[in-house]
Amino acid sequence: MIATPGNERMAAKLGPCLAAEIGHLEFRKFPDGETYLRFATDPAGRRLSLLCTLVDPDSKILPLIFAAATARELGAIEVGLIAPYLAYMRQDRRFNPGEAVTSRLVARLLSEAFDWLVTVDPHLHRYSSLGEIYTIPTCVVHAASSISSWIRTHVENPIIIGPDSESEQWVSEVAKEADAPYTVLEKVRHGDRDVKISVENSDRLPGRTPVLVDDIISSGRTMLEAARLVSREGARPVCVAVHGVFADRSDELLEQAGARVITCNCILHRTNEIDMAEALADAVRAMSR
């Protein structure tokens, strides 16, 4: 397994789980912005996994494609991609005339470069599975059990709150495993940064710790509005996300609103408290046989 820059901490956890050698790949930028890479570990005759979470994807996807192609040229038997966070999944249709459906375009690029893909809870909104857009074998790792386990251990008398009605199935699974009640937000989005919400069954909130769960915190506007809303009941909310993208300093804004912010370690961040390494390792073992 070889980790791209910024993924070394996850590699240190995954490597022992997989009993895999941690290889080395040199990355650097030329003064003109072009990418240089060199395999310091020979991939010839090996089954290679490249580990790269795809936050800030435009700086990472092209070097990944270079690395995969070079590994094949050097004799790798197989080249798989472990991408704990899979980017470009939210642009899943042409919302306005002339737009690129980038989820499909990125899927095509990665399918051509790799033999398989492992990821954690991609944003499958209008797709029923990754197989609709990826032509290689894929394995989706679900974080619900890990999140539920963390809630059981760290939150007293929780109530799980989902971001919208479409999240109810996932939220109900988290709540069931956490042995907690749940409700969902009613959300009306007027733009990327303009969201109005209310809480269904708000009579369940008093006396409980609200745990707001979502797959991604990006701009964080929905989570921030929800945190402010439930704070009026007097309890400090806990905001839990699988993927902490945290655009526009949204993690700081949530904390300033009084929330405790917790994420899975799919994207390296100071809020990482839920470890996905063992679940990822199980998926990689299933794919690389």
Tab-separated table of N, CA and C in Angstrom, residues 28-190:
chain	number	residue	atom	x	y	z
A	28	ARG	N	6.358	15.504	-6.092
A	28	ARG	CA	6.699	16.914	-5.924
A	28	ARG	C	6.226	17.702	-7.136
A	29	LYS	N	6.223	18.999	-6.978
A	29	LYS	CA	5.779	19.889	-8.040
A	29	LYS	C	6.987	20.578	-8.671
A	30	PHE	N	6.999	20.623	-9.984
A	30	PHE	CA	7.969	21.455	-10.677
A	30	PHE	C	7.576	22.926	-10.517
A	31	PRO	N	8.512	23.846	-10.733
A	31	PRO	CA	8.182	25.273	-10.590
A	31	PRO	C	7.010	25.730	-11.456
A	32	ASP	N	6.786	25.048	-12.582
A	32	ASP	CA	5.678	25.452	-13.460
A	32	ASP	C	4.351	24.802	-13.075
A	33	GLY	N	4.340	24.040	-11.954
A	33	GLY	CA	3.096	23.441	-11.478
A	33	GLY	C	2.865	22.018	-11.926
A	34	GLU	N	3.701	21.492	-12.819
A	34	GLU	CA	3.546	20.110	-13.252
A	34	GLU	C	3.997	19.153	-12.145
A	35	THR	N	3.487	17.909	-12.222
A	35	THR	CA	3.744	16.911	-11.181
A	35	THR	C	4.894	15.986	-11.558
A	36	TYR	N	5.788	15.757	-10.603
A	36	TYR	CA	6.825	14.738	-10.721
A	36	TYR	C	6.488	13.621	-9.747
A	37	LEU	N	6.583	12.371	-10.187
A	37	LEU	CA	6.447	11.264	-9.242
A	37	LEU	C	7.391	10.130	-9.620
A	38	ARG	N	7.814	9.412	-8.597
A	38	ARG	CA	8.737	8.286	-8.774
A	38	ARG	C	8.447	7.238	-7.715
A	39	PHE	N	8.310	5.988	-8.140
A	39	PHE	CA	8.105	4.889	-7.197
A	39	PHE	C	9.438	4.531	-6.538
A	40	ALA	N	9.542	4.823	-5.235
A	40	ALA	CA	10.726	4.407	-4.480
A	40	ALA	C	10.625	2.941	-4.085
A	41	THR	N	9.414	2.399	-4.088
A	41	THR	CA	9.163	0.975	-3.839
A	41	THR	C	8.724	0.347	-5.153
A	42	ASP	N	9.420	-0.678	-5.591
A	42	ASP	CA	9.134	-1.298	-6.884
A	42	ASP	C	7.791	-2.033	-6.837
A	43	PRO	N	6.816	-1.655	-7.691
A	43	PRO	CA	5.520	-2.337	-7.682
A	43	PRO	C	5.470	-3.590	-8.551
A	44	ALA	N	6.564	-3.947	-9.208
A	44	ALA	CA	6.551	-5.082	-10.137
A	44	ALA	C	6.108	-6.361	-9.433
A	45	GLY	N	5.136	-7.043	-10.037
A	45	GLY	CA	4.646	-8.302	-9.498
A	45	GLY	C	3.841	-8.173	-8.222
A	46	ARG	N	3.447	-6.958	-7.844
A	46	ARG	CA	2.740	-6.721	-6.585
A	46	ARG	C	1.292	-6.321	-6.850
A	47	ARG	N	0.458	-6.566	-5.843
A	47	ARG	CA	-0.901	-6.023	-5.830
A	47	ARG	C	-0.842	-4.709	-5.054
A	48	LEU	N	-1.034	-3.616	-5.738
A	48	LEU	CA	-0.814	-2.292	-5.163
A	48	LEU	C	-2.138	-1.619	-4.827
A	49	SER	N	-2.200	-1.049	-3.626
A	49	SER	CA	-3.327	-0.199	-3.234
A	49	SER	C	-2.796	1.213	-3.043
A	50	LEU	N	-3.407	2.172	-3.715
A	50	LEU	CA	-3.077	3.578	-3.504
A	50	LEU	C	-4.115	4.175	-2.566
A	51	LEU	N	-3.659	4.825	-1.513
A	51	LEU	CA	-4.542	5.422	-0.515
A	51	LEU	C	-4.547	6.931	-0.694
A	52	CYS	N	-5.718	7.478	-0.996
A	52	CYS	CA	-5.825	8.926	-1.190
A	52	CYS	C	-7.255	9.363	-0.953
A	53	THR	N	-7.498	10.104	0.118
A	53	THR	CA	-8.832	10.658	0.321
A	53	THR	C	-8.975	11.879	-0.574
A	54	LEU	N	-10.112	12.024	-1.224
A	54	LEU	CA	-10.227	12.977	-2.325
A	54	LEU	C	-10.862	14.305	-1.937
A	55	VAL	N	-10.525	14.816	-0.757
A	55	VAL	CA	-10.834	16.207	-0.460
A	55	VAL	C	-9.839	17.049	-1.265
A	56	ASP	N	-10.260	18.237	-1.736
A	56	ASP	CA	-9.447	19.035	-2.661
A	56	ASP	C	-9.069	18.185	-3.875
A	57	PRO	N	-10.074	17.642	-4.566
A	57	PRO	CA	-9.822	16.597	-5.563
A	57	PRO	C	-9.061	17.053	-6.793
A	58	ASP	N	-9.200	18.311	-7.185
A	58	ASP	CA	-8.563	18.738	-8.426
A	58	ASP	C	-7.041	18.659	-8.348
A	59	SER	N	-6.489	18.746	-7.140
A	59	SER	CA	-5.036	18.649	-6.980
A	59	SER	C	-4.569	17.206	-6.854
A	60	LYS	N	-5.505	16.257	-6.767
A	60	LYS	CA	-5.134	14.875	-6.450
A	60	LYS	C	-5.454	13.870	-7.552
A	61	ILE	N	-6.503	14.112	-8.307
A	61	ILE	CA	-6.953	13.084	-9.250
A	61	ILE	C	-5.943	12.855	-10.364
A	62	LEU	N	-5.399	13.913	-10.957
A	62	LEU	CA	-4.441	13.714	-12.046
A	62	LEU	C	-3.167	13.016	-11.564
A	63	PRO	N	-2.552	13.410	-10.435
A	63	PRO	CA	-1.407	12.635	-9.936
A	63	PRO	C	-1.744	11.178	-9.637
A	64	LEU	N	-2.956	10.906	-9.157
A	64	LEU	CA	-3.371	9.517	-8.925
A	64	LEU	C	-3.390	8.724	-10.225
A	65	ILE	N	-3.914	9.336	-11.267
A	65	ILE	CA	-3.966	8.660	-12.567
A	65	ILE	C	-2.550	8.407	-13.087
A	66	PHE	N	-1.657	9.401	-12.913
A	66	PHE	CA	-0.253	9.195	-13.281
A	66	PHE	C	0.339	8.013	-12.508
A	67	ALA	N	0.073	7.965	-11.201
A	67	ALA	CA	0.645	6.911	-10.357
A	67	ALA	C	0.138	5.535	-10.764
A	68	ALA	N	-1.161	5.419	-11.019
A	68	ALA	CA	-1.735	4.130	-11.406
A	68	ALA	C	-1.155	3.653	-12.733
A	69	ALA	N	-1.064	4.561	-13.701
A	69	ALA	CA	-0.532	4.187	-15.012
A	69	ALA	C	0.939	3.795	-14.913
A	70	THR	N	1.701	4.529	-14.120
A	70	THR	CA	3.126	4.222	-13.959
A	70	THR	C	3.319	2.874	-13.272
A	71	ALA	N	2.503	2.585	-12.264
A	71	ALA	CA	2.595	1.297	-11.574
A	71	ALA	C	2.371	0.147	-12.543
A	72	ARG	N	1.418	0.292	-13.439
A	72	ARG	CA	1.169	-0.764	-14.437
A	72	ARG	C	2.372	-0.908	-15.372
A	73	GLU	N	2.908	0.236	-15.821
A	73	GLU	CA	4.075	0.191	-16.706
A	73	GLU	C	5.255	-0.508	-16.034
A	74	LEU	N	5.344	-0.371	-14.703
A	74	LEU	CA	6.445	-0.978	-13.944
A	74	LEU	C	6.160	-2.419	-13.531
A	75	GLY	N	4.988	-2.944	-13.915
A	75	GLY	CA	4.723	-4.361	-13.709
A	75	GLY	C	3.800	-4.732	-12.575
A	76	ALA	N	3.057	-3.776	-12.013
A	76	ALA	CA	2.095	-4.113	-10.958
A	76	ALA	C	1.029	-5.056	-11.508
A	77	ILE	N	0.663	-6.066	-10.725
A	77	ILE	CA	-0.375	-7.016	-11.128
A	77	ILE	C	-1.751	-6.373	-11.075
A	78	GLU	N	-1.947	-5.518	-10.090
A	78	GLU	CA	-3.261	-4.934	-9.817
A	78	GLU	C	-3.033	-3.582	-9.149
A	79	VAL	N	-3.886	-2.619	-9.480
A	79	VAL	CA	-3.805	-1.301	-8.845
A	79	VAL	C	-5.207	-0.902	-8.389
A	80	GLY	N	-5.396	-0.847	-7.075
A	80	GLY	CA	-6.682	-0.446	-6.513
A	80	GLY	C	-6.582	0.910	-5.843
A	81	LEU	N	-7.733	1.537	-5.646
A	81	LEU	CA	-7.795	2.853	-5.008
A	81	LEU	C	-8.609	2.777	-3.722
A	82	ILE	N	-7.996	3.196	-2.625
A	82	ILE	CA	-8.702	3.377	-1.355
A	82	ILE	C	-8.915	4.875	-1.195
A	83	ALA	N	-10.138	5.323	-1.363
A	83	ALA	CA	-10.479	6.746	-1.261
A	83	ALA	C	-11.531	6.895	-0.169
A	84	PRO	N	-11.119	7.049	1.092
A	84	PRO	CA	-12.111	7.137	2.169
A	84	PRO	C	-13.195	8.179	1.904
A	85	TYR	N	-12.794	9.324	1.335
A	85	TYR	CA	-13.778	10.312	0.878
A	85	TYR	C	-13.721	10.362	-0.635
A	86	LEU	N	-14.861	10.155	-1.279
A	86	LEU	CA	-14.951	10.161	-2.737
A	86	LEU	C	-15.619	11.456	-3.183
A	87	ALA	N	-14.859	12.281	-3.865
A	87	ALA	CA	-15.351	13.604	-4.270
A	87	ALA	C	-16.212	13.528	-5.528
A	88	TYR	N	-16.790	14.669	-5.872
A	88	TYR	CA	-17.568	14.862	-7.100
A	88	TYR	C	-18.799	13.967	-7.182
A	89	MET	N	-19.394	13.628	-6.039
A	89	MET	CA	-20.600	12.808	-6.073
A	89	MET	C	-21.882	13.640	-6.025
A	90	ARG	N	-21.790	14.916	-5.645
A	90	ARG	CA	-23.011	15.706	-5.483
A	90	ARG	C	-23.538	16.262	-6.799
A	91	GLN	N	-22.661	16.421	-7.801
A	91	GLN	CA	-23.126	16.869	-9.123
A	91	GLN	C	-23.554	15.615	-9.887
A	92	ASP	N	-24.775	15.135	-9.559
A	92	ASP	CA	-25.231	13.852	-10.093
A	92	ASP	C	-26.285	13.989	-11.184
A	93	ARG	N	-26.569	15.200	-11.590
A	93	ARG	CA	-27.402	15.421	-12.770
A	93	ARG	C	-27.120	16.817	-13.303
A	94	ARG	N	-27.672	17.112	-14.475
A	94	ARG	CA	-27.500	18.425	-15.076
A	94	ARG	C	-28.585	19.345	-14.525
A	95	PHE	N	-28.252	20.098	-13.484
A	95	PHE	CA	-29.243	20.952	-12.832
A	95	PHE	C	-29.633	22.134	-13.716
A	96	ASN	N	-28.675	22.626	-14.509
A	96	ASN	CA	-28.922	23.745	-15.417
A	96	ASN	C	-28.337	23.412	-16.783
A	97	PRO	N	-28.897	23.959	-17.859
A	97	PRO	CA	-28.393	23.655	-19.200
A	97	PRO	C	-26.898	23.946	-19.319
A	98	GLY	N	-26.193	23.022	-19.943
A	98	GLY	CA	-24.774	23.220	-20.202
A	98	GLY	C	-23.840	22.757	-19.108
A	99	GLU	N	-24.364	22.300	-17.961
A	99	GLU	CA	-23.508	21.878	-16.854
A	99	GLU	C	-22.868	20.514	-17.117
A	100	ALA	N	-21.678	20.336	-16.582
A	100	ALA	CA	-21.023	19.026	-16.602
A	100	ALA	C	-21.564	18.169	-15.463
A	101	VAL	N	-21.874	16.917	-15.749
A	101	VAL	CA	-22.264	15.967	-14.701
A	101	VAL	C	-20.966	15.314	-14.226
A	102	THR	N	-20.290	15.999	-13.311
A	102	THR	CA	-18.918	15.632	-12.965
A	102	THR	C	-18.810	14.303	-12.232
A	103	SER	N	-19.868	13.873	-11.558
A	103	SER	CA	-19.804	12.562	-10.903
A	103	SER	C	-19.539	11.465	-11.929
A	104	ARG	N	-20.168	11.553	-13.076
A	104	ARG	CA	-19.974	10.544	-14.126
A	104	ARG	C	-18.598	10.683	-14.785
A	105	LEU	N	-18.142	11.915	-14.964
A	105	LEU	CA	-16.850	12.127	-15.615
A	105	LEU	C	-15.707	11.620	-14.744
A	106	VAL	N	-15.758	11.912	-13.450
A	106	VAL	CA	-14.718	11.425	-12.537
A	106	VAL	C	-14.776	9.902	-12.430
A	107	ALA	N	-15.982	9.347	-12.405
A	107	ALA	CA	-16.123	7.887	-12.360
A	107	ALA	C	-15.470	7.236	-13.577
A	108	ARG	N	-15.624	7.867	-14.730
A	108	ARG	CA	-15.014	7.321	-15.946
A	108	ARG	C	-13.487	7.354	-15.848
A	109	LEU	N	-12.943	8.476	-15.372
A	109	LEU	CA	-11.489	8.603	-15.241
A	109	LEU	C	-10.920	7.559	-14.276
A	110	LEU	N	-11.545	7.433	-13.111
A	110	LEU	CA	-11.029	6.498	-12.107
A	110	LEU	C	-11.237	5.047	-12.525
A	111	SER	N	-12.331	4.767	-13.222
A	111	SER	CA	-12.582	3.397	-13.694
A	111	SER	C	-11.544	2.970	-14.722
A	112	GLU	N	-11.087	3.914	-15.529
A	112	GLU	CA	-10.063	3.596	-16.527
A	112	GLU	C	-8.690	3.405	-15.884
A	113	ALA	N	-8.461	4.059	-14.738
A	113	ALA	CA	-7.131	4.042	-14.124
A	113	ALA	C	-6.926	2.892	-13.144
A	114	PHE	N	-8.008	2.442	-12.483
A	114	PHE	CA	-7.874	1.500	-11.366
A	114	PHE	C	-8.646	0.209	-11.611
A	115	ASP	N	-8.258	-0.842	-10.871
A	115	ASP	CA	-8.935	-2.134	-10.967
A	115	ASP	C	-10.111	-2.245	-10.014
A	116	TRP	N	-10.085	-1.504	-8.915
A	116	TRP	CA	-11.183	-1.522	-7.949
A	116	TRP	C	-11.120	-0.260	-7.100
A	117	LEU	N	-12.213	-0.009	-6.406
A	117	LEU	CA	-12.332	1.190	-5.571
A	117	LEU	C	-13.010	0.827	-4.256
A	118	VAL	N	-12.425	1.303	-3.152
A	118	VAL	CA	-13.046	1.202	-1.828
A	118	VAL	C	-13.235	2.612	-1.293
A	119	THR	N	-14.422	2.910	-0.789
A	119	THR	CA	-14.699	4.230	-0.236
A	119	THR	C	-15.670	4.104	0.935
A	120	VAL	N	-15.869	5.205	1.645
A	120	VAL	CA	-16.770	5.233	2.795
A	120	VAL	C	-17.957	6.136	2.484
A	121	ASP	N	-19.144	5.600	2.583
A	121	ASP	CA	-20.397	6.353	2.467
A	121	ASP	C	-20.338	7.491	1.454
A	122	PRO	N	-20.223	7.173	0.164
A	122	PRO	CA	-20.283	8.232	-0.838
A	122	PRO	C	-21.674	8.847	-0.880
A	123	HIS	N	-21.758	10.039	-1.421
A	123	HIS	CA	-23.031	10.767	-1.446
A	123	HIS	C	-23.908	10.201	-2.569
A	124	LEU	N	-24.592	9.110	-2.284
A	124	LEU	CA	-25.482	8.472	-3.260
A	124	LEU	C	-26.884	9.054	-3.088
A	125	HIS	N	-27.135	10.115	-3.794
A	125	HIS	CA	-28.439	10.778	-3.686
A	125	HIS	C	-29.352	10.302	-4.809
A	126	ARG	N	-28.950	10.550	-6.032
A	126	ARG	CA	-29.768	10.116	-7.174
A	126	ARG	C	-29.266	8.816	-7.794
A	127	TYR	N	-28.179	8.265	-7.278
A	127	TYR	CA	-27.694	6.959	-7.718
A	127	TYR	C	-28.035	5.928	-6.647
A	128	SER	N	-28.442	4.755	-7.092
A	128	SER	CA	-28.733	3.698	-6.116
A	128	SER	C	-27.465	2.991	-5.659
A	129	SER	N	-26.410	3.042	-6.490
A	129	SER	CA	-25.134	2.421	-6.131
A	129	SER	C	-24.038	3.029	-6.992
A	130	LEU	N	-22.784	2.817	-6.579
A	130	LEU	CA	-21.664	3.296	-7.388
A	130	LEU	C	-21.593	2.582	-8.729
A	131	GLY	N	-22.160	1.370	-8.779
A	131	GLY	CA	-22.145	0.614	-10.021
A	131	GLY	C	-22.886	1.283	-11.160
A	132	GLU	N	-23.708	2.272	-10.864
A	132	GLU	CA	-24.391	3.014	-11.930
A	132	GLU	C	-23.421	3.865	-12.740
A	133	ILE	N	-22.305	4.271	-12.125
A	133	ILE	CA	-21.387	5.166	-12.833
A	133	ILE	C	-19.957	4.618	-12.914
A	134	TYR	N	-19.587	3.693	-12.028
A	134	TYR	CA	-18.250	3.090	-12.080
A	134	TYR	C	-18.330	1.742	-12.782
A	135	THR	N	-17.356	1.466	-13.638
A	135	THR	CA	-17.341	0.206	-14.383
A	135	THR	C	-16.382	-0.813	-13.768
A	136	ILE	N	-15.735	-0.466	-12.668
A	136	ILE	CA	-14.852	-1.387	-11.945
A	136	ILE	C	-15.564	-1.867	-10.684
A	137	PRO	N	-15.109	-2.971	-10.080
A	137	PRO	CA	-15.688	-3.385	-8.796
A	137	PRO	C	-15.494	-2.296	-7.741
A	138	THR	N	-16.536	-2.051	-6.980
A	138	THR	CA	-16.470	-1.052	-5.909
A	138	THR	C	-17.005	-1.664	-4.620
A	139	CYS	N	-16.519	-1.147	-3.506
A	139	CYS	CA	-17.019	-1.574	-2.202
A	139	CYS	C	-17.238	-0.337	-1.348
A	140	VAL	N	-18.453	-0.182	-0.855
A	140	VAL	CA	-18.804	0.947	-0.001
A	140	VAL	C	-18.780	0.497	1.454
A	141	VAL	N	-17.961	1.160	2.247
A	141	VAL	CA	-17.904	0.922	3.692
A	141	VAL	C	-18.893	1.867	4.359
A	142	HIS	N	-19.720	1.321	5.237
A	142	HIS	CA	-20.723	2.143	5.923
A	142	HIS	C	-20.241	2.505	7.326
A	143	ALA	N	-20.417	3.772	7.671
A	143	ALA	CA	-19.925	4.276	8.955
A	143	ALA	C	-20.970	4.224	10.058
A	144	ALA	N	-22.198	3.822	9.748
A	144	ALA	CA	-23.289	3.902	10.727
A	144	ALA	C	-22.961	3.162	12.022
A	145	SER	N	-22.438	1.945	11.919
A	145	SER	CA	-22.141	1.167	13.131
A	145	SER	C	-21.063	1.827	13.974
A	146	SER	N	-20.045	2.369	13.317
A	146	SER	CA	-18.967	3.038	14.046
A	146	SER	C	-19.471	4.297	14.731
A	147	ILE	N	-20.348	5.032	14.047
A	147	ILE	CA	-20.928	6.240	14.642
A	147	ILE	C	-21.803	5.869	15.830
A	148	SER	N	-22.629	4.838	15.665
A	148	SER	CA	-23.499	4.393	16.762
A	148	SER	C	-22.687	3.983	17.978
A	149	SER	N	-21.601	3.261	17.743
A	149	SER	CA	-20.749	2.818	18.845
A	149	SER	C	-20.161	4.011	19.588
A	150	TRP	N	-19.719	5.014	18.834
A	150	TRP	CA	-19.162	6.216	19.478
A	150	TRP	C	-20.236	6.927	20.308
A	151	ILE	N	-21.448	7.039	19.764
A	151	ILE	CA	-22.534	7.716	20.484
A	151	ILE	C	-22.857	6.975	21.777
A	152	ARG	N	-22.955	5.644	21.709
A	152	ARG	CA	-23.258	4.859	22.914
A	152	ARG	C	-22.236	5.105	24.018
A	153	THR	N	-20.990	5.261	23.619
A	153	THR	CA	-19.903	5.391	24.595
A	153	THR	C	-19.744	6.810	25.126
A	154	HIS	N	-20.042	7.816	24.294
A	154	HIS	CA	-19.654	9.183	24.627
A	154	HIS	C	-20.801	10.165	24.853
A	155	VAL	N	-22.036	9.781	24.560
A	155	VAL	CA	-23.144	10.738	24.667
A	155	VAL	C	-24.196	10.192	25.625
A	156	GLU	N	-24.559	10.995	26.591
A	156	GLU	CA	-25.565	10.598	27.574
A	156	GLU	C	-26.962	10.968	27.080
A	157	ASN	N	-27.866	9.984	27.098
A	157	ASN	CA	-29.278	10.202	26.761
A	157	ASN	C	-29.449	10.908	25.410
A	158	PRO	N	-28.928	10.318	24.327
A	158	PRO	CA	-28.947	11.007	23.038
A	158	PRO	C	-30.291	10.912	22.319
A	159	ILE	N	-30.540	11.879	21.439
A	159	ILE	CA	-31.567	11.768	20.411
A	159	ILE	C	-30.871	12.074	19.092
A	160	ILE	N	-31.027	11.197	18.114
A	160	ILE	CA	-30.338	11.329	16.835
A	160	ILE	C	-31.204	12.170	15.902
A	161	ILE	N	-30.582	13.151	15.248
A	161	ILE	CA	-31.317	14.060	14.366
A	161	ILE	C	-30.679	14.025	12.984
A	162	GLY	N	-31.490	13.684	11.977
A	162	GLY	CA	-31.009	13.630	10.604
A	162	GLY	C	-31.230	14.931	9.868
A	163	PRO	N	-30.482	15.173	8.770
A	163	PRO	CA	-30.524	16.459	8.081
A	163	PRO	C	-31.775	16.702	7.244
A	164	ASP	N	-32.464	15.628	6.821
A	164	ASP	CA	-33.661	15.789	5.992
A	164	ASP	C	-34.391	14.452	5.928
A	165	SER	N	-35.557	14.474	5.308
A	165	SER	CA	-36.377	13.260	5.259
A	165	SER	C	-35.693	12.141	4.485
A	166	GLU	N	-34.860	12.504	3.482
A	166	GLU	CA	-34.179	11.487	2.687
A	166	GLU	C	-33.139	10.722	3.503
A	167	SER	N	-32.711	11.292	4.624
A	167	SER	CA	-31.704	10.642	5.469
A	167	SER	C	-32.317	9.686	6.477
A	168	GLU	N	-33.647	9.577	6.497
A	168	GLU	CA	-34.312	8.877	7.599
A	168	GLU	C	-33.881	7.423	7.720
A	169	GLN	N	-33.721	6.741	6.601
A	169	GLN	CA	-33.343	5.326	6.684
A	169	GLN	C	-31.973	5.172	7.349
A	170	TRP	N	-31.015	6.000	6.950
A	170	TRP	CA	-29.670	5.938	7.525
A	170	TRP	C	-29.688	6.359	8.993
A	171	VAL	N	-30.402	7.441	9.295
A	171	VAL	CA	-30.469	7.948	10.666
A	171	VAL	C	-31.140	6.932	11.585
A	172	SER	N	-32.178	6.286	11.089
A	172	SER	CA	-32.870	5.289	11.914
A	172	SER	C	-31.955	4.112	12.230
A	173	GLU	N	-31.062	3.770	11.291
A	173	GLU	CA	-30.097	2.691	11.533
A	173	GLU	C	-29.108	3.092	12.626
A	174	VAL	N	-28.594	4.333	12.541
A	174	VAL	CA	-27.685	4.835	13.581
A	174	VAL	C	-28.383	4.823	14.934
A	175	ALA	N	-29.632	5.312	14.958
A	175	ALA	CA	-30.383	5.402	16.214
A	175	ALA	C	-30.648	4.021	16.809
A	176	LYS	N	-31.005	3.062	15.957
A	176	LYS	CA	-31.301	1.717	16.450
A	176	LYS	C	-30.077	1.107	17.117
A	177	GLU	N	-28.912	1.226	16.461
A	177	GLU	CA	-27.694	0.638	17.024
A	177	GLU	C	-27.205	1.405	18.251
A	178	ALA	N	-27.561	2.703	18.319
A	178	ALA	CA	-27.177	3.505	19.485
A	178	ALA	C	-28.196	3.398	20.605
A	179	ASP	N	-29.296	2.660	20.345
A	179	ASP	CA	-30.382	2.504	21.317
A	179	ASP	C	-30.921	3.873	21.736
A	180	ALA	N	-31.272	4.678	20.717
A	180	ALA	CA	-31.727	6.050	20.961
A	180	ALA	C	-32.892	6.376	20.031
A	181	PRO	N	-33.758	7.316	20.417
A	181	PRO	CA	-34.802	7.779	19.507
A	181	PRO	C	-34.198	8.681	18.431
A	182	TYR	N	-34.980	8.968	17.402
A	182	TYR	CA	-34.473	9.846	16.344
A	182	TYR	C	-35.598	10.699	15.784
A	183	THR	N	-35.204	11.753	15.102
A	183	THR	CA	-36.113	12.584	14.324
A	183	THR	C	-35.307	13.164	13.170
A	184	VAL	N	-35.972	13.882	12.274
A	184	VAL	CA	-35.268	14.478	11.136
A	184	VAL	C	-35.660	15.942	11.001
A	185	LEU	N	-34.812	16.677	10.311
A	185	LEU	CA	-35.083	18.083	10.038
A	185	LEU	C	-35.959	18.215	8.803
A	186	GLU	N	-36.795	19.222	8.812
A	186	GLU	CA	-37.494	19.634	7.599
A	186	GLU	C	-36.689	20.784	7.015
A	187	LYS	N	-36.193	20.602	5.794
A	187	LYS	CA	-35.223	21.539	5.226
A	187	LYS	C	-35.712	22.081	3.895
A	188	VAL	N	-35.619	23.392	3.737
A	188	VAL	CA	-35.877	24.044	2.457
A	188	VAL	C	-34.616	24.808	2.088
A	189	ARG	N	-33.973	24.416	0.974
A	189	ARG	CA	-32.725	25.052	0.541
A	189	ARG	C	-33.031	26.063	-0.559
A	190	HIS	N	-32.597	27.302	-0.351
A	190	HIS	CA	-32.812	28.370	-1.328
A	190	HIS	C	-31.545	28.679	-2.123
